[in-house]
mmCIF file of C-alpha atoms and ligand atoms in Angstrom:
data_model
loop_
_atom_site.group_PDB
_atom_site.id
_atom_site.type_symbol
_atom_site.label_atom_id
_atom_site.label_comp_id
_atom_site.label_asym_id
_atom_site.label_seq_id
_atom_site.Cartn_x
_atom_site.Cartn_y
_atom_site.Cartn_z
ATOM 1 C CA MET X 7 -0.064 -0.388 0.418
ATOM 2 C CA LYS X 8 1.336 3.847 -1.925
ATOM 3 C CA HIS X 9 0.707 5.950 1.278
ATOM 4 C CA ILE X 10 0.106 9.951 0.159
ATOM 5 C CA LEU X 11 0.814 13.365 1.643
ATOM 6 C CA VAL X 12 -1.772 16.024 0.874
ATOM 7 C CA THR X 13 -1.175 19.378 1.703
ATOM 8 C CA ASN X 14 -3.190 22.797 1.140
ATOM 9 C CA ASP X 15 -1.593 26.246 1.376
ATOM 10 C CA ASP X 16 -5.106 27.824 0.647
ATOM 11 C CA GLY X 17 -5.824 25.699 4.001
ATOM 12 C CA ILE X 18 -7.540 23.035 5.915
ATOM 13 C CA GLU X 19 -10.965 24.699 4.818
ATOM 14 C CA SER X 20 -10.543 24.464 1.183
ATOM 15 C CA ASP X 21 -12.974 23.297 -0.792
ATOM 16 C CA ALA X 22 -10.482 21.337 -2.774
ATOM 17 C CA LEU X 23 -8.753 19.205 -0.609
ATOM 18 C CA ALA X 24 -11.778 16.179 -0.564
ATOM 19 C CA PRO X 25 -12.550 15.841 -4.751
ATOM 20 C CA LEU X 26 -8.457 15.813 -4.599
ATOM 21 C CA ALA X 27 -8.620 12.738 -1.110
ATOM 22 C CA ASP X 28 -11.294 11.274 -3.338
ATOM 23 C CA ALA X 29 -9.358 11.342 -6.689
ATOM 24 C CA LEU X 30 -5.898 9.670 -4.813
ATOM 25 C CA SER X 31 -7.746 7.274 -2.528
ATOM 26 C CA ALA X 32 -7.314 5.231 -5.950
ATOM 27 C CA CYS X 33 -3.766 5.570 -5.706
ATOM 28 C CA GLY X 34 -2.900 4.705 -2.652
ATOM 29 C CA GLN X 35 -3.853 5.388 1.219
ATOM 30 C CA VAL X 36 -3.763 9.287 1.528
ATOM 31 C CA HIS X 37 -3.139 11.511 4.438
ATOM 32 C CA ILE X 38 -4.175 15.471 4.503
ATOM 33 C CA ILE X 39 -2.211 17.649 6.489
ATOM 34 C CA ALA X 40 -2.769 21.475 5.454
ATOM 35 C CA PRO X 41 -2.414 24.911 7.880
ATOM 36 C CA GLU X 42 -5.404 26.128 10.109
ATOM 37 C CA ARG X 43 -5.569 28.594 7.333
ATOM 38 C CA ASN X 44 -4.912 30.170 3.816
ATOM 39 C CA TRP X 45 -1.002 30.622 3.959
ATOM 40 C CA SER X 46 -0.847 31.565 -0.123
ATOM 41 C CA GLY X 47 1.943 33.294 -0.609
ATOM 42 C CA ALA X 48 4.001 31.836 2.268
ATOM 43 C CA SER X 49 6.171 30.207 0.155
ATOM 44 C CA HIS X 50 9.478 27.830 1.827
ATOM 45 C CA SER X 51 8.817 29.116 5.056
ATOM 46 C CA ILE X 52 9.235 26.590 7.714
ATOM 47 C CA THR X 53 8.180 27.325 12.129
ATOM 48 C CA LEU X 54 11.678 28.096 13.910
ATOM 49 C CA PHE X 55 10.375 29.678 17.033
ATOM 50 C CA ARG X 56 7.527 27.693 18.656
ATOM 51 C CA PRO X 57 6.435 24.129 18.604
ATOM 52 C CA LEU X 58 3.978 23.019 16.921
ATOM 53 C CA ARG X 59 -0.006 21.639 17.385
ATOM 54 C CA CYS X 60 -1.421 18.845 15.260
ATOM 55 C CA ARG X 61 -4.783 18.855 15.299
ATOM 56 C CA ARG X 62 -6.728 15.961 14.085
ATOM 57 C CA THR X 63 -10.041 17.578 12.834
ATOM 58 C CA GLU X 64 -12.664 15.889 9.580
ATOM 59 C CA LEU X 65 -13.772 17.271 6.533
ATOM 60 C CA ARG X 66 -16.746 17.871 5.175
ATOM 61 C CA ASP X 67 -16.939 14.729 3.960
ATOM 62 C CA GLY X 68 -16.348 13.654 7.089
ATOM 63 C CA ARG X 69 -12.743 12.241 5.658
ATOM 64 C CA GLU X 70 -10.151 12.707 8.843
ATOM 65 C CA ALA X 71 -7.705 15.581 8.353
ATOM 66 C CA PHE X 72 -4.696 17.217 10.830
ATOM 67 C CA MET X 73 -4.651 20.462 10.797
ATOM 68 C CA THR X 74 -1.554 23.125 12.134
ATOM 69 C CA ASP X 75 -1.141 25.699 12.590
ATOM 70 C CA GLY X 76 2.209 26.310 10.886
ATOM 71 C CA SER X 77 3.215 26.387 7.245
ATOM 72 C CA PRO X 78 3.147 23.799 4.082
ATOM 73 C CA THR X 79 5.615 23.248 4.502
ATOM 74 C CA ASP X 80 5.309 22.636 7.642
ATOM 75 C CA CYS X 81 2.673 20.362 7.211
ATOM 76 C CA VAL X 82 5.354 17.767 5.647
ATOM 77 C CA ARG X 83 7.681 18.341 7.714
ATOM 78 C CA LEU X 84 5.248 16.778 9.994
ATOM 79 C CA ALA X 85 4.511 14.674 7.919
ATOM 80 C CA VAL X 86 7.970 13.429 6.893
ATOM 81 C CA LEU X 87 9.550 13.683 10.198
ATOM 82 C CA GLY X 88 7.534 10.810 12.246
ATOM 83 C CA PHE X 89 3.578 12.163 12.609
ATOM 84 C CA LEU X 90 2.551 9.771 9.956
ATOM 85 C CA ARG X 91 3.791 6.381 10.837
ATOM 86 C CA GLN X 92 4.760 5.728 7.619
ATOM 87 C CA LYS X 93 7.043 7.970 5.117
ATOM 88 C CA PRO X 94 3.874 9.214 2.129
ATOM 89 C CA ASP X 95 6.367 7.634 -1.525
ATOM 90 C CA LEU X 96 4.430 11.173 -2.244
ATOM 91 C CA VAL X 97 3.949 14.582 -2.213
ATOM 92 C CA VAL X 98 0.611 16.167 -3.438
ATOM 93 C CA SER X 99 0.161 19.986 -2.659
ATOM 94 C CA GLY X 100 -2.767 21.275 -3.483
ATOM 95 C CA VAL X 101 -5.650 22.139 -6.064
ATOM 96 C CA ASN X 102 -4.610 25.741 -5.104
ATOM 97 C CA ARG X 103 -6.699 28.043 -6.393
ATOM 98 C CA GLY X 104 -5.263 30.369 -9.253
ATOM 99 C CA ALA X 105 -2.292 29.256 -11.244
ATOM 100 C CA ASN X 106 1.093 29.135 -10.416
ATOM 101 C CA LEU X 107 3.258 30.073 -13.280
ATOM 102 C CA GLY X 108 6.784 31.392 -13.557
ATOM 103 C CA ASP X 109 7.922 33.455 -11.672
ATOM 104 C CA ASP X 110 5.185 32.940 -9.010
ATOM 105 C CA ILE X 111 6.487 30.042 -8.237
ATOM 106 C CA THR X 112 8.965 31.537 -5.984
ATOM 107 C CA TYR X 113 6.120 33.043 -4.224
ATOM 108 C CA SER X 114 3.876 29.621 -4.006
ATOM 109 C CA GLY X 115 3.556 27.848 -0.612
ATOM 110 C CA THR X 116 1.048 25.703 -3.111
ATOM 111 C CA VAL X 117 4.819 24.494 -4.911
ATOM 112 C CA ALA X 118 7.105 24.339 -1.688
ATOM 113 C CA ALA X 119 5.183 22.658 -0.110
ATOM 114 C CA ALA X 120 5.770 19.776 -2.982
ATOM 115 C CA MET X 121 9.905 21.201 -3.099
ATOM 116 C CA GLU X 122 9.753 20.338 0.257
ATOM 117 C CA GLY X 123 8.824 16.934 -0.651
ATOM 118 C CA VAL X 124 11.893 16.924 -2.434
ATOM 119 C CA LEU X 125 13.734 17.263 -0.118
ATOM 120 C CA SER X 126 13.203 14.486 1.440
ATOM 121 C CA ASN X 127 13.610 13.091 -1.497
ATOM 122 C CA ILE X 128 10.168 12.196 -2.255
ATOM 123 C CA PRO X 129 8.269 12.514 -5.287
ATOM 124 C CA SER X 130 5.952 15.612 -5.577
ATOM 125 C CA ILE X 131 2.694 17.260 -7.420
ATOM 126 C CA ALA X 132 1.992 21.014 -7.402
ATOM 127 C CA ILE X 133 -0.838 21.529 -8.333
ATOM 128 C CA SER X 134 -3.688 24.586 -8.655
ATOM 129 C CA VAL X 135 -6.549 25.279 -11.539
ATOM 130 C CA GLY X 136 -5.841 28.675 -12.898
ATOM 131 C CA ALA X 137 -8.647 30.569 -11.093
ATOM 132 C CA PHE X 138 -10.451 32.060 -8.130
ATOM 133 C CA GLY X 139 -13.423 32.723 -6.544
ATOM 134 C CA ALA X 140 -15.911 30.352 -4.743
ATOM 135 C CA ASP X 141 -17.547 27.289 -7.220
ATOM 136 C CA LEU X 142 -14.938 26.738 -8.394
ATOM 137 C CA ASP X 143 -14.973 22.291 -9.718
ATOM 138 C CA PHE X 144 -11.467 20.450 -8.797
ATOM 139 C CA GLY X 145 -12.941 17.247 -10.565
ATOM 140 C CA PRO X 146 -10.562 17.872 -13.191
ATOM 141 C CA ALA X 147 -7.530 18.935 -11.595
ATOM 142 C CA SER X 148 -7.991 16.846 -9.627
ATOM 143 C CA ALA X 149 -8.554 13.695 -12.060
ATOM 144 C CA PHE X 150 -5.243 15.032 -13.736
ATOM 145 C CA GLY X 151 -3.631 14.681 -9.997
ATOM 146 C CA ALA X 152 -4.549 11.427 -10.060
ATOM 147 C CA LEU X 153 -3.417 9.921 -12.999
ATOM 148 C CA LEU X 154 0.441 11.534 -12.402
ATOM 149 C CA ALA X 155 0.310 10.099 -8.886
ATOM 150 C CA ARG X 156 0.028 6.681 -10.264
ATOM 151 C CA ASN X 157 2.466 7.129 -12.769
ATOM 152 C CA MET X 158 4.481 8.266 -10.592
ATOM 153 C CA LEU X 159 4.005 5.499 -8.366
ATOM 154 C CA GLU X 160 4.216 3.209 -11.305
ATOM 155 C CA HIS X 161 7.865 4.418 -13.092
ATOM 156 C CA GLY X 162 9.664 6.051 -10.522
ATOM 157 C CA PHE X 163 10.019 9.880 -10.118
ATOM 158 C CA PRO X 164 13.388 10.854 -10.542
ATOM 159 C CA SER X 165 13.578 12.740 -7.027
ATOM 160 C CA ASP X 166 15.810 16.245 -7.459
ATOM 161 C CA ALA X 167 12.328 16.517 -9.356
ATOM 162 C CA LEU X 168 8.990 17.860 -8.853
ATOM 163 C CA LEU X 169 5.804 18.108 -11.800
ATOM 164 C CA ASN X 170 4.444 21.808 -11.205
ATOM 165 C CA VAL X 171 0.928 21.793 -12.504
ATOM 166 C CA ASN X 172 -1.520 24.112 -13.640
ATOM 167 C CA VAL X 173 -5.831 22.697 -14.667
ATOM 168 C CA PRO X 174 -7.677 25.264 -17.246
ATOM 169 C CA PRO X 175 -10.999 26.354 -14.971
ATOM 170 C CA ALA X 176 -12.534 24.253 -18.075
ATOM 171 C CA ALA X 177 -15.238 20.673 -17.990
ATOM 172 C CA ALA X 178 -13.044 17.576 -18.594
ATOM 173 C CA ASP X 179 -14.065 17.752 -22.066
ATOM 174 C CA GLU X 180 -13.142 21.420 -23.044
ATOM 175 C CA ILE X 181 -9.916 20.879 -21.880
ATOM 176 C CA ASP X 182 -7.023 21.265 -25.626
ATOM 177 C CA GLY X 183 -4.633 19.020 -24.050
ATOM 178 C CA ILE X 184 -1.958 18.504 -21.875
ATOM 179 C CA GLU X 185 1.430 20.175 -22.558
ATOM 180 C CA VAL X 186 4.778 19.448 -20.522
ATOM 181 C CA THR X 187 6.597 23.603 -20.853
ATOM 182 C CA ARG X 188 8.811 25.087 -19.583
ATOM 183 C CA LEU X 189 8.725 28.577 -16.937
ATOM 184 C CA GLY X 190 7.754 30.903 -18.700
ATOM 185 C CA LYS X 191 6.652 34.799 -17.116
ATOM 186 C CA ARG X 192 4.361 36.632 -15.023
ATOM 187 C CA SER X 193 4.825 40.645 -14.763
ATOM 188 C CA TYR X 194 2.550 42.664 -13.102
ATOM 189 C CA ARG X 195 0.950 45.947 -11.805
ATOM 190 C CA ASP X 196 1.718 46.420 -8.055
ATOM 191 C CA GLN X 197 1.752 49.400 -6.857
ATOM 192 C CA LEU X 198 2.700 51.031 -3.540
ATOM 193 C CA VAL X 199 -1.012 52.983 -2.731
ATOM 194 C CA GLU X 200 -0.531 53.931 0.901
ATOM 195 C CA ARG X 201 -4.435 55.699 3.607
ATOM 196 C CA LEU X 202 -3.804 56.291 6.805
ATOM 197 C CA ASP X 203 -5.711 54.948 9.348
ATOM 198 C CA PRO X 204 -7.966 55.553 12.059
ATOM 199 C CA TYR X 205 -5.444 57.042 14.363
ATOM 200 C CA GLY X 206 -2.857 59.561 11.018
ATOM 201 C CA ASN X 207 -0.779 55.932 10.387
ATOM 202 C CA PRO X 208 -0.073 55.202 6.929
ATOM 203 C CA TYR X 209 -0.230 51.971 6.257
ATOM 204 C CA TYR X 210 0.410 50.521 2.786
ATOM 205 C CA TRP X 211 -0.750 47.555 0.396
ATOM 206 C CA VAL X 212 1.578 46.152 -1.741
ATOM 207 C CA GLY X 213 -0.053 44.694 -5.045
ATOM 208 C CA GLY X 214 -2.061 45.167 -8.310
ATOM 209 C CA PRO X 215 -3.981 42.965 -11.044
ATOM 210 C CA ALA X 216 -1.333 39.840 -13.638
ATOM 211 C CA VAL X 217 -0.500 42.577 -16.697
ATOM 212 C CA SER X 218 -1.788 39.792 -20.145
ATOM 213 C CA GLU X 219 1.293 40.521 -21.814
ATOM 214 C CA GLU X 220 2.243 38.871 -25.989
ATOM 215 C CA ALA X 221 3.590 34.380 -23.769
ATOM 216 C CA GLU X 222 6.321 32.923 -25.312
ATOM 217 C CA ALA X 223 5.089 29.821 -26.942
ATOM 218 C CA GLY X 224 6.726 26.591 -24.331
ATOM 219 C CA THR X 225 5.459 28.091 -21.156
ATOM 220 C CA ASP X 226 3.315 27.044 -18.947
ATOM 221 C CA VAL X 227 1.956 30.721 -19.339
ATOM 222 C CA ALA X 228 0.807 30.262 -22.848
ATOM 223 C CA ALA X 229 -0.923 26.847 -22.552
ATOM 224 C CA LEU X 230 -2.971 27.347 -19.630
ATOM 225 C CA ARG X 231 -4.074 30.282 -21.607
ATOM 226 C CA ALA X 232 -4.612 28.747 -24.500
ATOM 227 C CA GLY X 233 -7.413 25.606 -22.558
ATOM 228 C CA LYS X 234 -4.074 23.444 -22.385
ATOM 229 C CA ILE X 235 -2.997 21.760 -19.110
ATOM 230 C CA SER X 236 0.481 22.770 -18.754
ATOM 231 C CA VAL X 237 3.338 19.887 -16.285
ATOM 232 C CA THR X 238 6.025 21.761 -16.161
ATOM 233 C CA PRO X 239 9.434 19.627 -14.363
ATOM 234 C CA ILE X 240 11.430 21.692 -11.874
ATOM 235 C CA ARG X 241 14.090 21.412 -9.484
ATOM 236 C CA LEU X 242 15.762 22.458 -6.881
ATOM 237 C CA ASP X 243 18.619 23.468 -7.820
ATOM 238 C CA LEU X 244 19.103 27.624 -8.274
ATOM 239 C CA THR X 245 22.902 27.461 -9.661
ATOM 240 C CA ASP X 246 23.416 30.142 -13.085
ATOM 241 C CA HIS X 247 26.450 27.360 -14.382
ATOM 242 C CA ASP X 248 27.352 29.894 -17.145
ATOM 243 C CA LEU X 249 28.054 32.845 -13.890
ATOM 244 C CA ILE X 250 30.140 30.513 -12.902
ATOM 245 C CA ALA X 251 32.748 30.331 -15.708
ATOM 246 C CA ARG X 252 32.437 34.366 -16.369
ATOM 247 C CA LEU X 253 33.008 34.956 -12.126
ATOM 248 C CA ALA X 254 36.232 32.744 -13.012
ATOM 249 C CA GLY X 255 37.507 36.249 -15.290
ATOM 250 C CA TRP X 256 36.636 38.554 -12.196
ATOM 251 C CA ASP X 257 39.958 40.676 -11.124
ATOM 252 C CA TRP X 258 39.004 39.858 -7.878
ATOM 253 C CA GLY X 259 41.559 42.352 -5.497
ATOM 254 C CA TRP X 260 41.099 39.277 -2.822
ATOM 255 C CA SER X 261 43.847 38.307 -1.010
ATOM 256 C CA SER X 262 43.221 34.808 -0.705
ATOM 257 C CA PRO X 263 42.710 32.940 -4.096
ATOM 258 C CA VAL X 264 39.466 32.667 -5.206
ATOM 259 C CA GLU X 265 38.561 29.228 -6.221
ATOM 260 C CA VAL X 266 35.784 28.485 -8.817
ATOM 261 C CA THR X 267 35.672 24.524 -8.738
ATOM 262 C CA ALA X 268 32.530 23.795 -10.750
ATOM 263 C CA LYS X 269 33.025 23.014 -15.105
HETATM 264 MN MN1 LIG Y 25 -3.473 29.590 -2.420
#
């Protein structure tokens, strides 16, 4: 019996947890550990300076789940370090409300939980639906997540990569296919808005809408915009290998030699 950890950075209240757990039940035993509240944008944060609580609860469909006062990454760490009796064979983070595309994945609590799976040598999937709002159908994304899960569990998957999946908010028969993509670019019209609180002290809102630009073919942004499911393999090594060689050519003017060991 395979063990699958499901978490969701939107928190234990997310209505995506039950459909995803349902779909994944065909692949193994599903364990749910999710944060008590919404941690979207939490990235790869962990709790260091206070203890973590983890309480049993039930989803609306009666399914057993656990909720923590920690981050999405904390959920994976708890599970892997012994809260679950068996180390998970697979981590599935999602289904997130809202796409996680391009540069945005550096902010994403959804992708970070999958990264934590990778750091624990567990095959991991981050999965998101490209829409917000109350009445989203998480069925197609959940079914696709289960399809990937079955493939990863049956055929194995490299321990240094995860799959970042974005699914259009459409019925399964209206989705225009599946594309394996690279990360694209996503820009925002971010603004700093300063306002005054009732005591005359300034406070700030930072944010703004995503700007629609021409997306390069082959990117996750373009695939999702074209109504396709985007699957991007992600590695955690952020090293810029070209820059290693260029830095070797700098005049460092430093008393000890500057070593360039990478090829
Ligand atoms: Mn989220």
